[in-house]
Structures are given as C-alpha cells and as structure tokens.
Short mmCIF file of C-alpha atoms in Angstrom, two decimals:
data_model
loop_
_atom_site.label_atom_id
_atom_site.label_comp_id
_atom_site.label_asym_id
_atom_site.label_seq_id
_atom_site.Cartn_x
_atom_site.Cartn_y
_atom_site.Cartn_z
CA MET A 760 83.42 46.70 51.18
CA GLU A 761 84.84 47.26 54.68
CA LEU A 762 84.22 50.70 55.99
CA THR A 763 86.90 52.34 58.03
CA GLN A 764 86.41 55.13 60.48
CA PRO A 765 88.06 58.37 59.52
CA TYR A 766 89.52 58.72 63.00
CA ALA A 767 89.78 56.63 66.12
CA ASP A 768 87.54 57.29 69.03
CA PRO A 769 89.45 59.36 71.62
CA GLN A 770 90.34 57.57 74.83
CA PRO A 771 89.10 58.95 78.14
CA PHE A 772 91.55 61.42 79.48
CA LEU A 773 92.50 59.43 82.55
CA LYS A 774 93.37 56.41 80.39
CA THR A 775 95.96 58.46 78.54
CA LEU A 776 97.95 59.15 81.70
CA SER A 777 101.20 57.26 82.27
CA TRP A 778 102.74 56.10 85.50
CA VAL A 779 104.89 59.26 85.49
CA ASP A 780 101.70 61.36 85.46
CA TRP A 781 100.28 59.52 88.43
CA ALA A 782 103.63 59.68 90.27
CA TYR A 783 103.62 63.39 89.82
CA ALA A 784 100.11 63.65 91.26
CA LEU A 785 101.03 61.40 94.14
CA LEU A 786 104.08 63.58 94.89
CA LEU A 787 101.89 66.68 95.06
CA LEU A 788 99.44 64.85 97.29
CA ALA A 789 102.30 63.77 99.64
CA GLY A 790 103.39 67.40 99.75
CA GLY A 791 99.87 68.48 100.63
CA VAL A 792 99.62 65.95 103.48
CA PHE A 793 103.04 67.04 104.74
CA ALA A 794 101.98 70.70 104.72
CA LEU A 795 98.76 69.81 106.50
CA ASN A 796 100.52 67.82 109.22
CA ARG A 797 103.15 70.53 109.77
CA TYR A 798 101.16 73.70 109.36
CA GLY A 799 97.49 72.60 109.70
CA VAL A 800 97.34 74.21 113.14
CA TYR A 801 97.53 77.60 111.42
CA MET A 802 94.93 76.78 108.79
CA ASP A 803 91.15 77.21 109.00
CA ALA A 804 88.75 74.87 107.13
CA TYR A 805 88.73 76.95 103.99
CA GLU A 806 92.56 77.03 103.78
CA LYS A 807 92.67 73.28 104.17
CA GLY A 808 90.21 73.05 101.40
CA PHE A 809 92.28 75.34 99.20
CA LEU A 810 95.38 73.30 99.98
CA PHE A 811 93.94 70.07 98.62
CA GLY A 812 92.07 71.97 95.84
CA ALA A 813 95.51 73.24 94.79
CA VAL A 814 96.87 69.69 94.84
CA ALA A 815 94.08 68.61 92.47
CA GLY A 816 94.41 71.71 90.30
CA PHE A 817 98.15 71.55 89.97
CA SER A 818 97.97 67.82 89.23
CA TRP A 819 95.67 68.53 86.38
CA LEU A 820 97.76 71.46 85.18
CA GLY A 821 100.85 69.24 85.16
CA TRP A 822 99.01 66.59 83.15
CA PHE A 823 97.79 69.17 80.68
CA TRP A 824 101.03 71.19 80.35
CA LYS A 825 103.89 68.89 81.20
CA PRO A 826 106.72 71.59 81.21
CA VAL A 827 105.13 73.17 84.31
CA ARG A 828 105.80 70.05 86.41
CA PRO A 829 109.48 70.89 87.19
CA LEU A 830 108.40 74.38 88.14
CA ILE A 831 105.75 73.20 90.58
CA VAL A 832 108.10 70.65 92.08
CA GLY A 833 110.90 73.23 92.25
CA ILE A 834 108.63 75.78 93.98
CA ALA A 835 107.60 73.25 96.59
CA GLY A 836 111.20 72.12 97.24
CA LEU A 837 112.76 75.56 97.43
CA SER A 838 109.92 76.97 99.53
CA LEU A 839 110.09 74.16 102.02
CA PHE A 840 113.91 74.55 102.17
CA GLY A 841 113.54 78.22 102.81
CA VAL A 842 110.89 77.73 105.48
CA THR A 843 113.03 75.17 107.32
CA GLN A 844 115.94 77.69 107.47
CA TYR A 845 113.98 79.96 109.80
CA HIS A 846 113.67 77.62 112.79
CA ALA A 847 110.58 79.71 113.72
CA ASP A 848 112.74 82.85 114.06
CA LEU A 849 112.00 85.66 111.59
CA ALA A 850 115.28 87.41 112.49
CA ARG A 851 117.19 84.69 110.65
CA ALA A 852 116.10 86.23 107.38
CA ASN A 853 119.08 88.61 107.73
CA GLN A 854 121.39 86.06 109.35
CA ALA A 855 121.20 82.60 107.76
CA PHE A 856 123.20 82.53 104.47
CA PHE A 857 120.55 80.81 102.32
CA LEU A 858 117.82 83.11 103.58
CA LYS A 859 119.80 86.35 103.33
CA PHE A 860 121.08 85.77 99.77
CA LEU A 861 118.50 83.40 98.18
CA PHE A 862 115.31 82.22 99.78
CA ALA A 863 113.96 84.80 102.20
CA SER A 864 110.97 86.39 100.47
CA GLN A 865 112.76 89.66 99.78
CA SER A 866 115.89 87.92 98.43
CA ALA A 867 113.88 85.54 96.16
CA VAL A 868 111.84 88.46 94.78
CA MET A 869 115.03 90.43 94.04
CA TRP A 870 116.36 87.45 92.15
CA MET A 871 113.08 87.30 90.25
CA ASN A 872 113.49 90.95 89.26
CA VAL A 873 117.08 90.47 88.05
CA LEU A 874 116.11 87.32 86.07
CA PHE A 875 113.20 89.06 84.40
CA VAL A 876 115.45 91.91 83.22
CA LEU A 877 118.09 89.48 81.94
CA ALA A 878 115.33 87.44 80.22
CA MET A 879 113.98 90.48 78.40
CA LEU A 880 117.38 91.54 77.15
CA THR A 881 118.17 87.97 76.03
CA TYR A 882 114.82 87.66 74.24
CA TRP A 883 115.62 90.83 72.21
CA ALA A 884 119.16 89.60 71.46
CA ALA A 885 117.66 86.30 70.24
CA LEU A 886 115.14 88.24 68.03
CA PHE A 887 117.78 90.36 66.34
CA SER A 888 120.40 87.59 66.03
CA ARG A 889 117.89 84.89 64.99
CA SER A 890 119.64 82.63 67.41
CA GLN A 891 117.64 79.63 68.62
CA PHE A 892 120.17 78.96 71.38
CA THR A 893 119.85 82.52 72.75
CA GLY A 894 116.11 82.21 72.59
CA LYS A 895 116.22 79.00 74.64
CA VAL A 896 118.43 80.80 77.18
CA ALA A 897 115.86 83.60 77.37
CA SER A 898 113.07 81.06 78.03
CA SER A 899 115.18 79.36 80.71
CA LEU A 900 115.81 82.67 82.45
CA THR A 901 112.02 83.43 82.40
CA TRP A 902 111.26 80.00 83.89
CA SER A 903 113.94 80.66 86.54
CA ALA A 904 112.42 84.08 87.35
CA VAL A 905 108.98 82.54 87.82
CA LEU A 906 110.47 79.88 90.10
CA MET A 907 112.18 82.43 92.28
CA GLY A 908 109.10 84.73 92.38
CA PHE A 909 106.70 81.96 93.46
CA THR A 910 109.27 80.82 95.99
CA GLY A 911 109.42 84.28 97.37
CA LEU A 912 105.67 84.43 97.72
CA MET A 913 105.43 81.09 99.37
CA VAL A 914 108.13 81.93 101.91
CA ARG A 915 106.52 85.31 102.52
CA TRP A 916 103.32 83.51 103.38
CA TYR A 917 105.23 81.62 106.13
CA GLU A 918 106.94 84.78 107.25
CA SER A 919 103.59 86.46 107.85
CA TYR A 920 102.76 83.76 110.43
CA LEU A 921 106.16 84.18 112.09
CA ILE A 922 105.23 87.80 112.80
CA ALA A 923 102.11 86.61 114.59
CA PRO A 924 99.55 83.86 113.94
CA ASP A 925 96.78 86.43 113.54
CA VAL A 926 98.87 88.47 111.08
CA GLY A 927 99.48 85.46 108.76
CA HIS A 928 97.74 85.52 105.38
CA ILE A 929 98.14 84.59 101.73
CA PRO A 930 100.52 87.13 100.11
CA ILE A 931 98.13 88.65 97.64
CA SER A 932 96.76 91.52 99.79
CA ASN A 933 98.65 94.70 98.79
CA LEU A 934 100.12 96.34 95.69
CA TYR A 935 103.62 94.98 96.29
CA GLU A 936 102.36 91.40 96.46
CA VAL A 937 99.93 91.62 93.59
CA PHE A 938 102.46 93.17 91.27
CA ILE A 939 104.69 90.12 91.93
CA LEU A 940 101.70 87.93 91.11
CA PHE A 941 101.04 89.92 87.98
CA CYS A 942 104.61 89.46 86.73
CA LEU A 943 104.45 85.70 87.42
CA ILE A 944 101.08 85.05 85.86
CA THR A 945 101.79 87.10 82.75
CA SER A 946 105.03 85.27 82.26
CA LEU A 947 103.44 81.87 82.80
CA LEU A 948 100.74 82.65 80.31
CA TYR A 949 103.34 83.68 77.81
CA LEU A 950 105.49 80.60 78.39
CA TYR A 951 102.46 78.42 77.71
CA TYR A 952 101.67 80.08 74.42
CA GLU A 953 105.31 80.27 73.54
CA SER A 954 105.51 76.48 73.67
CA ARG A 955 102.18 75.98 71.91
CA PHE A 956 102.63 78.46 69.07
CA GLN A 957 106.40 78.51 68.88
CA THR A 958 106.43 82.26 69.28
CA ARG A 959 109.68 82.82 71.16
CA GLN A 960 110.16 85.93 69.04
CA LEU A 961 107.46 87.62 71.15
CA GLY A 962 109.30 87.21 74.40
CA GLY A 963 110.99 90.58 74.27
CA PHE A 964 107.59 92.31 73.76
CA VAL A 965 105.88 90.50 76.58
CA LEU A 966 108.75 90.92 79.02
CA LEU A 967 108.49 94.72 78.45
CA VAL A 968 105.20 94.77 80.31
CA VAL A 969 106.48 92.29 82.86
CA ASN A 970 109.45 94.50 83.55
CA ALA A 971 107.16 97.49 83.91
CA GLY A 972 105.83 95.51 86.89
CA VAL A 973 109.35 94.88 88.04
CA GLY A 974 110.03 98.63 87.92
CA PHE A 975 106.97 99.20 90.10
CA ILE A 976 108.11 96.52 92.64
CA LEU A 977 111.56 98.16 92.87
CA TRP A 978 110.09 101.61 93.28
CA TYR A 979 107.58 100.43 95.83
CA THR A 980 110.38 98.68 97.74
CA PHE A 981 113.17 101.25 97.76
CA ASP A 982 111.38 104.54 97.40
CA ARG A 983 108.09 103.95 99.29
CA GLN A 984 109.53 101.29 101.71
CA ALA A 985 106.10 99.66 101.36
CA ASN A 986 107.11 96.06 100.90
CA GLY A 987 106.68 94.96 104.48
CA ILE A 988 104.09 92.48 105.67
CA GLN A 989 101.05 94.20 107.17
CA PRO A 990 98.02 92.81 108.98
CA LEU A 991 94.97 92.47 106.82
CA VAL A 992 92.32 95.16 107.05
CA PRO A 993 88.93 93.66 108.08
CA ALA A 994 87.48 93.65 104.54
CA LEU A 995 90.35 91.46 103.30
CA GLN A 996 90.01 88.85 106.08
CA SER A 997 88.00 86.57 103.92
CA TYR A 998 88.46 83.29 102.03
CA TRP A 999 87.07 85.15 98.92
CA MET A 1000 90.40 86.91 98.58
CA LYS A 1001 92.21 83.63 97.91
CA ILE A 1002 90.16 82.96 94.81
CA HIS A 1003 89.04 86.44 93.63
CA VAL A 1004 92.47 88.01 93.41
CA PRO A 1005 94.23 85.16 91.47
CA ALA A 1006 91.32 84.97 88.97
CA ASN A 1007 91.44 88.73 88.56
CA PHE A 1008 95.21 88.71 87.76
CA ILE A 1009 94.92 85.89 85.29
CA GLY A 1010 92.62 88.25 83.49
CA TYR A 1011 94.99 91.19 83.88
CA GLY A 1012 97.93 89.13 82.76
CA ALA A 1013 96.13 87.77 79.72
CA PHE A 1014 94.98 91.25 78.65
CA SER A 1015 98.57 92.55 79.07
CA LEU A 1016 99.94 89.66 76.98
CA ALA A 1017 97.31 90.33 74.25
CA ALA A 1018 98.33 93.94 74.10
CA MET A 1019 101.92 93.13 73.55
CA VAL A 1020 101.01 90.60 70.87
CA GLY A 1021 98.92 93.43 69.36
CA SER A 1022 101.94 95.73 69.36
CA ALA A 1023 103.97 93.10 67.55
CA TYR A 1024 101.11 92.68 65.07
CA LEU A 1025 101.06 96.41 64.29
CA LEU A 1026 104.84 96.48 63.78
CA ALA A 1027 104.83 93.43 61.52
CA GLN A 1028 101.83 94.80 59.55
CA ARG A 1029 103.86 97.85 58.77
CA GLY A 1030 106.89 95.81 57.70
CA ILE A 1031 108.91 96.41 60.91
CA LEU A 1032 110.61 93.29 62.06
CA ALA A 1033 108.14 91.37 59.84
CA SER A 1034 110.72 88.85 58.80
CA ARG A 1035 111.61 88.04 62.42
CA LEU A 1036 108.15 87.95 63.87
CA PRO A 1037 105.47 85.19 63.50
CA ALA A 1038 102.96 85.51 60.61
CA LEU A 1039 100.12 88.00 61.07
CA GLU A 1040 97.62 85.12 61.12
CA VAL A 1041 99.43 83.51 63.97
CA LEU A 1042 99.57 86.78 65.93
CA ASP A 1043 95.90 87.46 65.28
CA ASP A 1044 94.91 83.97 66.46
CA LEU A 1045 97.15 84.21 69.56
CA MET A 1046 95.67 87.58 70.44
CA TYR A 1047 92.14 86.18 70.25
CA LYS A 1048 92.91 83.10 72.34
CA VAL A 1049 94.62 85.11 75.06
CA ILE A 1050 91.82 87.62 75.35
CA ALA A 1051 89.22 84.82 75.37
CA VAL A 1052 91.06 83.21 78.32
CA GLY A 1053 91.50 86.56 80.11
CA PHE A 1054 87.82 87.46 79.61
CA ALA A 1055 86.70 84.12 81.07
CA PHE A 1056 88.79 84.52 84.23
CA PHE A 1057 87.94 88.22 84.55
CA THR A 1058 84.28 87.34 84.39
CA ILE A 1059 84.71 84.73 87.11
CA ALA A 1060 86.70 87.23 89.24
CA THR A 1061 83.99 89.90 88.88
CA ILE A 1062 81.27 87.38 89.99
CA LEU A 1063 83.41 86.31 92.92
CA GLY A 1064 84.06 89.94 93.78
CA ALA A 1065 80.34 90.65 93.87
CA MET A 1066 79.78 87.73 96.25
CA TRP A 1067 82.67 88.97 98.42
CA ALA A 1068 81.16 92.45 98.45
CA ALA A 1069 77.80 91.11 99.53
CA GLU A 1070 79.45 89.36 102.53
CA ALA A 1071 81.77 92.32 103.45
CA TRP A 1072 79.60 95.37 102.71
CA GLY A 1073 76.06 93.95 102.46
CA GLY A 1074 75.49 94.43 98.75
CA TYR A 1075 76.61 92.76 95.54
CA TRP A 1076 77.25 96.05 93.72
CA SER A 1077 77.71 99.61 94.96
CA TRP A 1078 79.17 101.45 91.90
CA ASP A 1079 82.39 101.94 93.84
CA PRO A 1080 85.09 103.34 91.44
CA LYS A 1081 86.87 99.98 91.34
CA GLU A 1082 83.72 98.10 90.59
CA THR A 1083 82.71 100.65 87.91
CA TRP A 1084 86.14 100.41 86.20
CA ALA A 1085 86.07 96.60 86.42
CA LEU A 1086 82.76 96.79 84.50
CA ILE A 1087 84.32 99.12 81.93
CA VAL A 1088 87.16 96.60 81.40
CA TRP A 1089 84.65 93.75 81.13
CA LEU A 1090 82.57 95.60 78.52
CA ASN A 1091 85.71 96.62 76.55
CA TYR A 1092 86.79 93.04 76.06
CA ALA A 1093 83.18 91.77 75.56
CA ALA A 1094 82.97 94.19 72.65
CA TRP A 1095 86.35 93.06 71.35
CA LEU A 1096 85.23 89.40 71.42
CA HIS A 1097 81.88 90.29 69.83
CA LEU A 1098 83.51 92.01 66.89
CA ARG A 1099 85.94 89.10 66.45
CA LEU A 1100 83.45 86.21 66.79
CA VAL A 1101 80.18 87.66 65.56
CA LYS A 1102 81.22 90.33 63.01
CA GLY A 1103 84.34 88.38 61.86
CA LEU A 1104 86.61 91.39 62.28
CA ARG A 1105 90.32 90.83 62.01
CA GLY A 1106 93.47 92.90 61.57
CA PRO A 1107 95.00 96.14 62.86
CA LEU A 1108 91.83 97.60 64.38
CA LEU A 1109 91.60 94.77 66.93
CA ALA A 1110 95.34 94.98 67.51
CA TRP A 1111 95.04 98.67 68.28
CA TRP A 1112 91.98 97.86 70.47
CA ALA A 1113 93.98 95.32 72.44
CA LEU A 1114 96.80 97.77 72.92
CA ILE A 1115 94.53 100.60 74.05
CA GLY A 1116 92.67 98.12 76.18
CA LEU A 1117 95.81 97.72 78.24
CA LEU A 1118 95.59 101.37 79.18
CA VAL A 1119 91.97 100.94 80.31
CA THR A 1120 92.98 97.84 82.29
CA THR A 1121 95.92 99.62 83.82
CA PHE A 1122 93.74 102.46 85.01
CA ALA A 1123 91.27 99.99 86.51
CA PHE A 1124 94.10 98.15 88.27
CA LEU A 1125 96.30 101.02 89.34
CA GLY A 1126 94.83 104.40 88.36
CA VAL A 1127 91.73 103.98 90.48
CA ASN A 1128 94.00 103.44 93.49
CA MET A 1129 95.95 106.61 92.67
CA PHE A 1130 93.17 109.09 91.75
CA LEU A 1131 89.90 107.80 93.12
CA SER A 1132 88.65 106.73 96.49
CA GLY A 1133 86.03 104.29 97.56
CA LEU A 1134 85.46 101.01 99.35
CA HIS A 1135 88.66 99.62 97.84
CA SER A 1136 90.82 102.49 99.25
CA TYR A 1137 92.98 99.93 101.13
CA GLY A 1138 94.83 99.46 97.83
CA GLN A 1139 96.10 103.05 97.63
CA LEU A 1140 99.68 103.83 96.82
#
C-alpha cells in the first residue's frame, strides 16, 4: 500500500515570493538609495544603518502583510512630494498651496485627525446598520488617516533639518510627536487584526482610544501651542531613541487595542450588542494575541531603555518614576499572560484586567509626566 503524507512539506519562505514581492522590495531599496544620495550628508552612520534596516524591515512587512504595501509606497511618494515643495525654504509651509493645505507636517496631521474622527463615526454607523459597505468605507478612512499621519511625521523630520542641521531629528521626541505615533501604531495594529479576524465591528471601539489621542493632539496644538519643533535635550541625542520609542509605542498601542477588545467582550458577555459583535471566543483569542505582541515589544523597549540609560546616565536602572511605572506595566501584563497561559483562565476577569490595565499604562505613559518628576522630566506637559 502506498503511504501518503498528511500534508506537504512547507516551502522555504523566499521560494513562496512572486515577482511582485521582489519588485516591491526593489522599489523600497531604490527609495533608500535615493534618500541616501540626497540626504546622506545629514545622516550619521547609525541613521544610514536605520535607513537600510527600514528598507529590509518594510520589505518583510509587505511580504507578510500585503495590504500594507500601498500604504508604505504612498507614504514614501507623498513625503517626497511634500519635501520637494519646500525648495529648502521652511517659510514655504505657509505659502505653497500643497504644503499649506495638504503636506506640510501640521496640515497632514490635521488631515489625520479629521480622518480618524470620520472613521470612528463611520465604524459605529456600520456596526448599528450592519452595512458591509459602510464598514469598508470606515476601514478606508482609517487607512487614509494613517497615510496622512505618517506623511506628516516624515515631512516634519525634514522640516527639523530646515530649521538647522543640528536641530534635525526623528520626530518621536516630545508628547505631540509620540501621540501622533500612538494613534498611527494603534490603528495599524487594529487594521492588521481586522483583516485577519474579520472584526470590522470592533473599529468603533478601537477608534475611541485613537481619538482620545487625537483630542490630546488638538489640545496640545491649540491650547498649549506646544506642537513646534524643538532641539533635542542632551539625553535624547542618541540613536537609542530611534528604536526604544517605537518599540515602546507598539506595546502601548497593543495594550490599548486589547483594552478596547476587552470592553467589547464585557458588553457582549452581558448581551449588549452581542448579535453585532464577534463571538466571545474570537474576542478572547484576539485580546490574548494582542497582549502577547504588546508584551514582547514592551519587554524589548524596556531592555533598550536600560541600555540607553546606562549610556546617558551611567546606570541601567535608577528607580526613576518612569522606570518604576514601566516595571509596573510589565508586571501587570506578565501576570495577565501567566493566568491565561499557565492557569488557563478565560472570560470576563481577563477582559476587566485588560481594561483596567489601560489605566495603569496611561498613567505610566502620561500620568508620570504630569504628577511626578525625575530623569524623564523632559516629557512634562
């Protein structure tokens, strides 16, 4: 009797790639070479390394999650177009049509804010109307908001060098910039899981926390007038910032997403919107996967932060309030994962824990800056 294998041996990943996949990677590589030729004079060795590390990373991301390709190409195209409109003159931000109304950093971020608000309202309309078309519109609005937000950050990066070469830096150095990053990362994480789990019904919940970030950005811009580009304080003049901060905010974004999934779970478990929301098992599984991803990146960010602290302040750990609360956040989600994986706990307790965990994370992110002082006092409101 001829024996048959129950499944075929998987092919090596690279052999599964099509010519379109390789063309996408080559396009990113060409963009990296162009950026190096044009702006390499402003880059140090670390920034050049990050540039081509980003090319490799985004190539892999586009292979793994194909819907993100148009976003990456769109960000590159719109950013380069915006940059070329300046003609090395920052004053053109308020003069050139495309900069003033679309692609200057402030204009693009304002478009991001508007699109996130519209996306949230459209997601809720889709949930109550059960309209697939309306849900697709909401997803498109969210993708558009992410496109404009990242375009704004990229153009802002160039604007910082137009102020002065020694002022130029990656735009993740103050609360205005990192709140933009938070909105973008949280939305991207949601869009990934939306496509994977078919959970468009959760968009309205997730966009609530994203739009809380939008509200902060607007308040910080119009009330505090604190959205300007400032020189980096000495402690932030480090290549560690370029990897520590994004890793940290992938963690923050994932924990925020998990909290909103938890809130949907608690509503559905009580029969509220239960017929419109995904099954409880799906929500529970999604909550676990998101927290696992967030915990991994938050762990990496904490290790990177300790290495940065050793370089900047001479010690890996000093029990600074920011460090202490980062440890509290880490322990909180380590305990959540322990109960889920080792004890097999499921259900509303973990949903409540994820929701309350957002409060702990928010205090670590923002409350420490408001009420406590320490080595991280450069992030105060």
